[in-house]
Short mmCIF file of C-alpha atoms and ligand atoms in Angstrom, two decimals:
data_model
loop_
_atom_site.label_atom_id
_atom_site.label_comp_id
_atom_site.label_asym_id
_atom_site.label_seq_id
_atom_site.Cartn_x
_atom_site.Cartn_y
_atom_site.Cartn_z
CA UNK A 1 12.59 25.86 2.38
CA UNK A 2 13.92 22.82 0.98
CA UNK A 3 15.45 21.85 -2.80
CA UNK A 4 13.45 19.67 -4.91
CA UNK A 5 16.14 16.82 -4.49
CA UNK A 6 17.19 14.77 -7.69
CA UNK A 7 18.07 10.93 -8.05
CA UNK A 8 19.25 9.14 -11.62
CA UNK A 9 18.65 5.37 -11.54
CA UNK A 10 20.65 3.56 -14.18
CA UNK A 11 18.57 0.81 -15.96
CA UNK A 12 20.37 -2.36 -17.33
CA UNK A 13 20.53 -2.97 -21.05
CA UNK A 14 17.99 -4.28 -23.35
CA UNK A 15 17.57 -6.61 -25.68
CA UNK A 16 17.17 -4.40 -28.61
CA UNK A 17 20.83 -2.36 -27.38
CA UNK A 18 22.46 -5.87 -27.23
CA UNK A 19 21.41 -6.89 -30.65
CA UNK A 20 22.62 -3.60 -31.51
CA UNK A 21 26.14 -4.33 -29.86
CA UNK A 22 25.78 -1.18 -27.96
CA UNK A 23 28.32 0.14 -25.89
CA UNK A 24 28.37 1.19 -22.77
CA UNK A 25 28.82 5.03 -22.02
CA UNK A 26 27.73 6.07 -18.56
CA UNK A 27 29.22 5.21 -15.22
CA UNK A 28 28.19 5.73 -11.54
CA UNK A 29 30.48 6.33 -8.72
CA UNK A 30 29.97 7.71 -5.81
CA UNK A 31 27.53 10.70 -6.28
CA UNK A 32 28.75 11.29 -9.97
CA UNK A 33 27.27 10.31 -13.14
CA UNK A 34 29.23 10.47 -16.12
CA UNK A 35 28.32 10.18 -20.16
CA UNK A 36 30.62 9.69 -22.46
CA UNK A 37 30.27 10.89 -26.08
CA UNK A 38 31.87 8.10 -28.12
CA UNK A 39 31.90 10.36 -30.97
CA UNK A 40 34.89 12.23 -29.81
CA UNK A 41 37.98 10.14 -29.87
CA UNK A 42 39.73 9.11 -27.14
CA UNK A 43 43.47 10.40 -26.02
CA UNK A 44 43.12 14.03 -26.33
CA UNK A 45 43.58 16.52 -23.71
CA UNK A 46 41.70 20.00 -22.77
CA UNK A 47 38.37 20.97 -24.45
CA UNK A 48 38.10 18.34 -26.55
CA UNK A 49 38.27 16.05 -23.32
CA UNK A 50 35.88 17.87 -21.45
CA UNK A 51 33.34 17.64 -24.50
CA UNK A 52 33.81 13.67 -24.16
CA UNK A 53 32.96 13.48 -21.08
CA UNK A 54 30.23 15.18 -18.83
CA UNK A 55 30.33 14.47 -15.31
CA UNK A 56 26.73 15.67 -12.69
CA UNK A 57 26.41 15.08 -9.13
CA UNK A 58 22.83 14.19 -7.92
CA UNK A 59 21.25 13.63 -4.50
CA UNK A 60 21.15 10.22 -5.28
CA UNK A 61 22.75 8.13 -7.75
CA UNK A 62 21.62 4.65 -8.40
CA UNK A 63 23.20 1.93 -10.30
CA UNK A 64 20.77 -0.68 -11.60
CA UNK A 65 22.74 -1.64 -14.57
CA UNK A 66 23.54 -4.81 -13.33
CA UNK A 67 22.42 -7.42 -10.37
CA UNK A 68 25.25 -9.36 -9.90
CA UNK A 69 27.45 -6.23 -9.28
CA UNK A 70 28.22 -4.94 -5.59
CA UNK A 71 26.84 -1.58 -6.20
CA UNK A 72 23.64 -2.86 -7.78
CA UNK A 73 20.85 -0.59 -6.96
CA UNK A 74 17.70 -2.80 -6.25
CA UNK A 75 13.96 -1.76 -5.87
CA UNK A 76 14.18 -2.25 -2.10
CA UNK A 77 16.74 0.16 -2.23
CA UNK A 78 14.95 2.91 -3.79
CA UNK A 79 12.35 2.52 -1.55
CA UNK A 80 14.68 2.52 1.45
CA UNK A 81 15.99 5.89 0.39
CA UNK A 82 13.03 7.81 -1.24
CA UNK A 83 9.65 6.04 -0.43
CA UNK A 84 10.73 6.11 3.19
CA UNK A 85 10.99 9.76 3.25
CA UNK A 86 7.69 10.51 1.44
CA UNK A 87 6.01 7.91 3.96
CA UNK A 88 8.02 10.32 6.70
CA UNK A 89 6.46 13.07 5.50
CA UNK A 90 3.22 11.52 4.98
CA UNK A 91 3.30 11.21 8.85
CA UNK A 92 4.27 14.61 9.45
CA UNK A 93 1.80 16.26 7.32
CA UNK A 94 3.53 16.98 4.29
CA UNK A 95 2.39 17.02 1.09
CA UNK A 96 4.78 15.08 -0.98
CA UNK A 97 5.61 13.90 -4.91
CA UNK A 98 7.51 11.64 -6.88
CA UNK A 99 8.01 12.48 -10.14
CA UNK A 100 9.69 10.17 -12.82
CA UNK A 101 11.16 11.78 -16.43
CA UNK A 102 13.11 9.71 -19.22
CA UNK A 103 12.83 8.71 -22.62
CA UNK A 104 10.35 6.39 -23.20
CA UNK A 105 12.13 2.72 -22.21
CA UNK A 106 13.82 4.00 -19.38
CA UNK A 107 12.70 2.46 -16.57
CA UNK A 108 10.15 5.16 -15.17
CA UNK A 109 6.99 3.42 -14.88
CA UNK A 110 9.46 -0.12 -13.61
CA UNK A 111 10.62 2.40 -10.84
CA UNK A 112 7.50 3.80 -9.99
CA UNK A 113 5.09 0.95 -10.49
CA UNK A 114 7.58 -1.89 -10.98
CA UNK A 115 6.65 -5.50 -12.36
CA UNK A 116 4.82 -8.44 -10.94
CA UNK A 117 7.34 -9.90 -8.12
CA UNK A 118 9.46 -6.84 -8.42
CA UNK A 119 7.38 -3.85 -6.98
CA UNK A 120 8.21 -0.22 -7.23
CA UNK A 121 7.47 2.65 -5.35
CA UNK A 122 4.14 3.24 -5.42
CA UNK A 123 3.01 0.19 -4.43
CA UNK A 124 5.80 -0.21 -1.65
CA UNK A 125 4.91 3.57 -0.43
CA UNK A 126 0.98 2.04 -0.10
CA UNK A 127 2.20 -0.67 1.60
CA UNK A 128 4.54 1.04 3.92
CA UNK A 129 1.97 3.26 5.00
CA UNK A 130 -0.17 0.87 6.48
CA UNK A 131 2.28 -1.28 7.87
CA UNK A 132 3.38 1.54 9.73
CA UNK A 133 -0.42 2.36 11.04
CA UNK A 134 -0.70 -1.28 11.97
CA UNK A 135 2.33 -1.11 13.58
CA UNK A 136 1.74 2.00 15.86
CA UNK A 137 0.67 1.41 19.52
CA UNK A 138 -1.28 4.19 20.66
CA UNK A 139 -3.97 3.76 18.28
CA UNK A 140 -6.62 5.22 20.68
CA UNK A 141 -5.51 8.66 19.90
CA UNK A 142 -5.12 9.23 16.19
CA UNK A 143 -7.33 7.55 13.64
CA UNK A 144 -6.31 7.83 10.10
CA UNK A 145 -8.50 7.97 6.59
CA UNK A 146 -6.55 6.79 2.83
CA UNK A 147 -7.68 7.77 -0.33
CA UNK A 148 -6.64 7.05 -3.77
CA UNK A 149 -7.29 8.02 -6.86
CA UNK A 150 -5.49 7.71 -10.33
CA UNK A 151 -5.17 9.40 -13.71
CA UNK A 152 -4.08 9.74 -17.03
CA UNK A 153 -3.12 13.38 -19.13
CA UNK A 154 -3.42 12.44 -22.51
CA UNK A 155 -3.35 15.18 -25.23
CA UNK A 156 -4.18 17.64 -22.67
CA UNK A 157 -7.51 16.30 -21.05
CA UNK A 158 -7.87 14.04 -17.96
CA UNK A 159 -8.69 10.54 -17.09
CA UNK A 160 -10.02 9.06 -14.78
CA UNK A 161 -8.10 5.43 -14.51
CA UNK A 162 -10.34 4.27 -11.51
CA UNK A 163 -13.84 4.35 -12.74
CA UNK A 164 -15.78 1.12 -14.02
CA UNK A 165 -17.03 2.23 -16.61
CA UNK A 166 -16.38 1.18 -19.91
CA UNK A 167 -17.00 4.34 -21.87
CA UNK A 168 -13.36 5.86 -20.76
CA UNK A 169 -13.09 9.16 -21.98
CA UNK A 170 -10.97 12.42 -21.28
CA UNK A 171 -13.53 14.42 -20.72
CA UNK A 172 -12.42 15.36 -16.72
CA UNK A 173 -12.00 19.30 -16.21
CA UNK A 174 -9.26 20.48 -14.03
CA UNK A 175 -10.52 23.59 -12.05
CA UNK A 176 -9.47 25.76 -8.81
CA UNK A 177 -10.23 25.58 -5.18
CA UNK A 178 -9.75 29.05 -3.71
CA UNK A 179 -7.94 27.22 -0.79
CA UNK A 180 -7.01 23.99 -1.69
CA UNK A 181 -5.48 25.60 -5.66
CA UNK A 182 -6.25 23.08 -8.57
CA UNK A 183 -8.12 20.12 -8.79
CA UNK A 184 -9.64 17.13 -11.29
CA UNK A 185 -13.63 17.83 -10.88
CA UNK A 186 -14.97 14.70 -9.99
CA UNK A 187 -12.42 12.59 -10.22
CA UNK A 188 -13.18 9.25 -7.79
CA UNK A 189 -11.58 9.28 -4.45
CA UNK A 190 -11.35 5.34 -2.77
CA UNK A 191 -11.41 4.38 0.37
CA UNK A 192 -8.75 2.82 1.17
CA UNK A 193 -9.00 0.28 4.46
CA UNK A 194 -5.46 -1.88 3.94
CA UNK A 195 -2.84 -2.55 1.10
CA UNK A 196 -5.28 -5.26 -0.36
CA UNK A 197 -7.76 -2.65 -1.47
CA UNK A 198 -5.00 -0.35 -2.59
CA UNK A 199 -3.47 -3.57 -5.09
CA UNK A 200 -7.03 -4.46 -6.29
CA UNK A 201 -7.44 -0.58 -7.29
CA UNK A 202 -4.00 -0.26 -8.88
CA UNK A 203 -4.45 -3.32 -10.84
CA UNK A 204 -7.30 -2.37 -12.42
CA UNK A 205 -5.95 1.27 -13.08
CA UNK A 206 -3.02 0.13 -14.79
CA UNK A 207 -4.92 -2.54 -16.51
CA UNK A 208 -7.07 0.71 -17.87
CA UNK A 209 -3.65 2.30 -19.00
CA UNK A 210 -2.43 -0.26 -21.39
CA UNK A 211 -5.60 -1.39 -22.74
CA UNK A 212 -6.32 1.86 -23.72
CA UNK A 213 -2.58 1.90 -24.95
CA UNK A 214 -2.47 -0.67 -27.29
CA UNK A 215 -6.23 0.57 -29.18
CA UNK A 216 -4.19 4.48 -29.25
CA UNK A 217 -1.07 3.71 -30.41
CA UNK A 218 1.18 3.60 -27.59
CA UNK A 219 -0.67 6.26 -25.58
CA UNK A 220 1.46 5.07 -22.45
CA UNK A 221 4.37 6.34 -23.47
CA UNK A 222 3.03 9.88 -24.41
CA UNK A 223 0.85 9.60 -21.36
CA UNK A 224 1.64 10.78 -18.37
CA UNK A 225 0.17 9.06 -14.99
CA UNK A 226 -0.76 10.59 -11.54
CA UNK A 227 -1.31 8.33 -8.65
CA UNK A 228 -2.37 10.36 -5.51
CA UNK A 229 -2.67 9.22 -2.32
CA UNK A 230 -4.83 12.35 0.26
CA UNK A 231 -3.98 10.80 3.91
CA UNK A 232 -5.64 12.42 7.11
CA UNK A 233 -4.79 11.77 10.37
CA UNK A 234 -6.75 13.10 12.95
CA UNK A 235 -5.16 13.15 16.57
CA UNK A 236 -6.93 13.52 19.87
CA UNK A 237 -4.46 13.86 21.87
CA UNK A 238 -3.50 17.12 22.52
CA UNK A 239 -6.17 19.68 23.95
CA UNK A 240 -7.45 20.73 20.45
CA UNK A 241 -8.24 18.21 18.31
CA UNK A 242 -6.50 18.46 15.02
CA UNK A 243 -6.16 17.26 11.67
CA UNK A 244 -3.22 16.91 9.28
CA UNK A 245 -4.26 16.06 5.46
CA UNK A 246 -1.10 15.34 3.19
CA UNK A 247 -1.17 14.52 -0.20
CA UNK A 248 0.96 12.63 -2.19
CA UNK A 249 1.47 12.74 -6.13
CA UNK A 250 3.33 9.73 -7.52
CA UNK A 251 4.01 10.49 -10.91
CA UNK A 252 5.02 8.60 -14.55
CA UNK A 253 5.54 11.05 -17.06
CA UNK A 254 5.56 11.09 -20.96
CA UNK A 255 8.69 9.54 -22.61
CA UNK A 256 10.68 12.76 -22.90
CA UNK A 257 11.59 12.25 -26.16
CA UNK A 258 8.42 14.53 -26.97
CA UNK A 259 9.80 17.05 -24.49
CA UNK A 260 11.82 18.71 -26.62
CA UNK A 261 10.21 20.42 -29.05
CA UNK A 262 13.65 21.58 -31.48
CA UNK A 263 14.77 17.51 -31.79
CA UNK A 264 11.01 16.68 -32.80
CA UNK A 265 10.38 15.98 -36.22
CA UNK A 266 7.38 17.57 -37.75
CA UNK A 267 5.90 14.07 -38.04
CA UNK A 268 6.50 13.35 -34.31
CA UNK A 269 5.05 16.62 -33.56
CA UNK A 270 2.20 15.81 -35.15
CA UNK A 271 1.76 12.15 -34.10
CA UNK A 272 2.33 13.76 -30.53
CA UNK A 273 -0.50 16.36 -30.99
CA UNK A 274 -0.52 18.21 -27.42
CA UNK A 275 1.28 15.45 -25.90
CA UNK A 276 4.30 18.21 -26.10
CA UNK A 277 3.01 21.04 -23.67
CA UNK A 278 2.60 19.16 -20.63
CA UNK A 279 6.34 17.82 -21.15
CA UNK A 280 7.55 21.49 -22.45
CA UNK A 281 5.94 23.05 -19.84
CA UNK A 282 7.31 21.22 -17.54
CA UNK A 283 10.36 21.99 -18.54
CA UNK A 284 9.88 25.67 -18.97
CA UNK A 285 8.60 25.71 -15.43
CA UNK A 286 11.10 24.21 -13.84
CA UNK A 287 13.75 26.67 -15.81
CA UNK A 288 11.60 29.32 -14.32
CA UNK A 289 11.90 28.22 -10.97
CA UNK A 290 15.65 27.35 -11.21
CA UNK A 291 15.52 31.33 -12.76
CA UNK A 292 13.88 31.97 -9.59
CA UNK A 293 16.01 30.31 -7.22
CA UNK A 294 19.12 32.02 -8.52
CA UNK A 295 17.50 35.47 -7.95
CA UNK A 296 19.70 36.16 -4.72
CA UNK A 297 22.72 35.01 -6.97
CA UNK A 298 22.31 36.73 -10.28
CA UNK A 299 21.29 40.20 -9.73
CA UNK A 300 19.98 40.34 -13.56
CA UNK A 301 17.25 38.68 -12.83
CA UNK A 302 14.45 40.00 -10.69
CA UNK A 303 11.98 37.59 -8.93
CA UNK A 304 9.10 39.70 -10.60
CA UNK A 305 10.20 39.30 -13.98
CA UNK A 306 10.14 35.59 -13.74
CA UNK A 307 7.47 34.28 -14.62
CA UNK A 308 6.12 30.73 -13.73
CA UNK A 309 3.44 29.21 -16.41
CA UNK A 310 1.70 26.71 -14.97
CA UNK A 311 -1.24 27.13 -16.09
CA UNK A 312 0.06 26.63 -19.29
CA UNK A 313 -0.50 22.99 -19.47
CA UNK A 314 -2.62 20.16 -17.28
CA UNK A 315 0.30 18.15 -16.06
CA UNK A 316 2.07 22.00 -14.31
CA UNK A 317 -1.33 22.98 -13.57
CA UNK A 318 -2.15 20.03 -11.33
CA UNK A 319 1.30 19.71 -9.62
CA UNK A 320 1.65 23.64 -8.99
CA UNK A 321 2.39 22.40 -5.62
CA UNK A 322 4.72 19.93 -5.81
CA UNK A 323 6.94 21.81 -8.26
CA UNK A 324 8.28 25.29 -6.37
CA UNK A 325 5.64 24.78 -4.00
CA UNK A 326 4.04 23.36 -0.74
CA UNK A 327 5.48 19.56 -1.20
CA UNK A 328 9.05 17.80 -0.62
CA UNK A 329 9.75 16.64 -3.94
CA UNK A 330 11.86 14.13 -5.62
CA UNK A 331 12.45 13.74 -9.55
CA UNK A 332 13.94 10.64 -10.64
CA UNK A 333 15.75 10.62 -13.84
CA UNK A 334 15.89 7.01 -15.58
CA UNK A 335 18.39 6.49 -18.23
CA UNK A 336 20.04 4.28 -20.51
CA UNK A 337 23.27 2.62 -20.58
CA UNK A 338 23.70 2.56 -24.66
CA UNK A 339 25.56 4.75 -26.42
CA UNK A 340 22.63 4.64 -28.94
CA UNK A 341 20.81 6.90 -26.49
CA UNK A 342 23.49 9.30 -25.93
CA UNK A 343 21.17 12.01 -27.14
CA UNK A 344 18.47 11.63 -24.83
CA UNK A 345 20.51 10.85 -21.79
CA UNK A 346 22.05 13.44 -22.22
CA UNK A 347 19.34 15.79 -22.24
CA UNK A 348 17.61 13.97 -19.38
CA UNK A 349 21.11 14.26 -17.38
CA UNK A 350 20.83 18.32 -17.94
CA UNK A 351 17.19 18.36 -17.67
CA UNK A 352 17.69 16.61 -13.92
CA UNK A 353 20.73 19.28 -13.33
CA UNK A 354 18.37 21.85 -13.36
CA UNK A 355 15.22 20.68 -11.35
CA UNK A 356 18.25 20.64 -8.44
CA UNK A 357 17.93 24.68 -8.09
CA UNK A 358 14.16 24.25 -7.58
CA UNK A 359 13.49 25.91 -4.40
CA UNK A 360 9.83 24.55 -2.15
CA UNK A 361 8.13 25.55 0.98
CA UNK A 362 6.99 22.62 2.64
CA UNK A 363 4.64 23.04 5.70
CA UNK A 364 2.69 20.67 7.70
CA UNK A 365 -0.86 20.94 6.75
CA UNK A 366 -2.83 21.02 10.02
CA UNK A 367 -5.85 22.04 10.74
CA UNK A 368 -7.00 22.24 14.69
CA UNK A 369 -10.18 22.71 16.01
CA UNK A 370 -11.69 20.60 13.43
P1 ADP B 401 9.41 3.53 -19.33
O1 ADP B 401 8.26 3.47 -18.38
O2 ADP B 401 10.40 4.60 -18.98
O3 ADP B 401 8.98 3.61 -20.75
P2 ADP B 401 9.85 0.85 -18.43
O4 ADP B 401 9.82 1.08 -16.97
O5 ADP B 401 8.63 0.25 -19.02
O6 ADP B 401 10.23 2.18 -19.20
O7 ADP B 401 11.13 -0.04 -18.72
C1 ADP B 401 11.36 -0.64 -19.99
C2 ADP B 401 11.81 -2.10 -19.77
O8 ADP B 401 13.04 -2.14 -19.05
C3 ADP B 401 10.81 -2.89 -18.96
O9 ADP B 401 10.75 -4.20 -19.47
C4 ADP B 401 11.39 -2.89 -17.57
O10 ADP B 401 11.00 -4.02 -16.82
C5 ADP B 401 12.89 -2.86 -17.83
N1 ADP B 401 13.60 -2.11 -16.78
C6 ADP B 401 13.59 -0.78 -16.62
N2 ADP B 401 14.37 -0.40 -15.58
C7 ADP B 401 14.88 -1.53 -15.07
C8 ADP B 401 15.76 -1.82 -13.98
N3 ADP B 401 16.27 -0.84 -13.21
N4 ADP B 401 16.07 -3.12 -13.74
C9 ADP B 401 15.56 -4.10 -14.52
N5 ADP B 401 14.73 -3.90 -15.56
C10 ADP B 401 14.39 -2.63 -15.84
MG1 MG B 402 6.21 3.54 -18.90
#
């Protein structure tokens, strides 16, 4: 058993919040993240006080407001802590995901993707994993296979960010292995022989993503992208010869602005079309399993009554696993420094609160006698 763990990285301002003059509202210290309302004035005492300001405590708790402080959270940093472990796990057989939530603007797709010269997880994970094959001695008695693939839920139907083709359509079904739980039916799986091949692949997959977004009217931002990596190592070893497969989802969700449903406008909601349910669901699933994880706690609740409704959207459907399930997982929450954002911080901030009391049941995925 092990808690879905939960980090908030702190991105620094924007151009658009410094025309604005925005202020500043949250600060990091230590493991604590506070918000500030700015609305409520400053000096009193008691309630009022404690509606100012809201103070959480994450697993981790990263700063990247500004370089030239001494707490400065860089990329490298992120890695060190989080893509480490999933490359840890990788090794051990895990299954493992990333998952990245925050208002569109964030800094989710900088953390998990990152820009040219400035790399983010996913492609320091790829990286990582083969510098540590190349780096291992007894190579004679383990041989290891990397796949990728990568796609795109957009209104509800899949993508496939990988294939050549020009004619890109969601038109990918998501069905069920009786063993293996859901899938994307024929969704290209690469061959992966070095972290060349993995950069020529992600290239043109994100290339896919925003040319697609500028024709759709910002689809990337209602989007939400899942890069997998399936690794198998097979080890000879031992007497039997076995196999561990691990899987790892690295994921850049929807701007959660769309998330939740009472702040959209009927316009938005519109403009959105399904982009809401995988986003809602999300949410309601992971208030399910928080539900869930209280059980032994709250005696109102009864494990049976809760129920879990993944199926109720692609995005839940496809990461049954990682959320409440067989994977260590990690959500990042990105937010904003500007008080113009107060609202959605704050709701990412409480949305991140809860994913904490997600409860999973990691095991290592071997298979002997193969
Ligand atoms: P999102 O994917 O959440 O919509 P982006 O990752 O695209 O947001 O970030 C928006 C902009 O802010 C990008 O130009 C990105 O490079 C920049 N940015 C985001 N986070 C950071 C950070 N921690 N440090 C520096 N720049 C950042
Ligand atoms: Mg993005």
């Amino acid at each position: 058993m092990a808690s879905v763990r939960v980090a908030v990285r702190l991105r620094p301002m924007n151009r658009r919040e410094k025309d604005l003059t925005a202020k500043n509202i949250i600060e990091i210290k230590g493991d604590k993240t506070t918000i500030t309302n700015l609305r409520i004035p400053d000096g009193i005492t008691g309630d009022s006080m404690r509606e100012r300001k809201k103070t959480f405590t994450y697993d981790f708790s990263y700063d990247s407001a500004d370089s030239k402080s001494n707490t400065f959270v860089s990329q490298e940093k992120v890695f060190k802590d989080l893509g480490s472990d999933v490359l840890k796990a990788a090794f051990q057989g895990y299954n493992a995901c990333i998952f990245a939530y925050g208002q569109t603007g964030s800094g989710k797709s900088y953390t998990m993707m990152g820009n040219p010269g400035d790399a983010g997880l996913i492609p320091r994970i790829c990286e990582g994993l083969f510098s540590r094959i190349a780096g291992m001695t007894r190579w004679d008695e383990a041989s290891f296979r990397t796949e990728v693939s990568y796609l795109e839920i957009y209104n509800e139907r899949v993508r496939d960010l990988l294939r050549r083709k020009s004619t890109q359509t969601y038109n990918l079904r998501v069905r069920e292995h009786p063993k293996d739980g859901p899938y994307v039916e024929d969704l290209s799986k690469h061959l992966v022989q070095n972290y060349h091949d993995v950069e020529v692949l992600m290239e043109a997959g994100n290339i896919n993503r925003t040319t697609a977004a500028t024709g759709m009217n910002d689809t990337s931002s209602r989007s939400h992208a899942i890069f997998t990596i399936n690794f198998t190592q097979a080890k000879f070893d031992t007497e039997m010869p076995c196999e561990t497969i691990s899987q790892i989802h690295l994921v850049d969700l929807a701007g959660s602005e769309r998330a939740d449903a009472t702040g959209a406008t009927g316009v938005r909601l519109k403009e959105g079309g399904n982009i809401n349910k995988s986003l809602v669901t999300l949410g309601n699933v992971i208030s399910a399993l928080a539900d869930l994880s209280q059980d032994g706690v709250n005696t109102n609740l009864k494990k049976k009554q809760v129920f879990v409704p993944y199926r109720d959207s692609v995005l839940t459907w496809l990461l049954k696993d990682s959320l409440g399930g067989n994977s260590k997982t990690i959500m990042i929450a990105t937010i904003s420094p500007a008080d113009v954002n107060y609202g959605e911080t704050l709701s990412t901030l409480r949305y991140a609160n809860r994913a904490k009391n997600i409860i999973n049941k990691p095991t290592i995925n071997e298979d002997c006698n193969v």
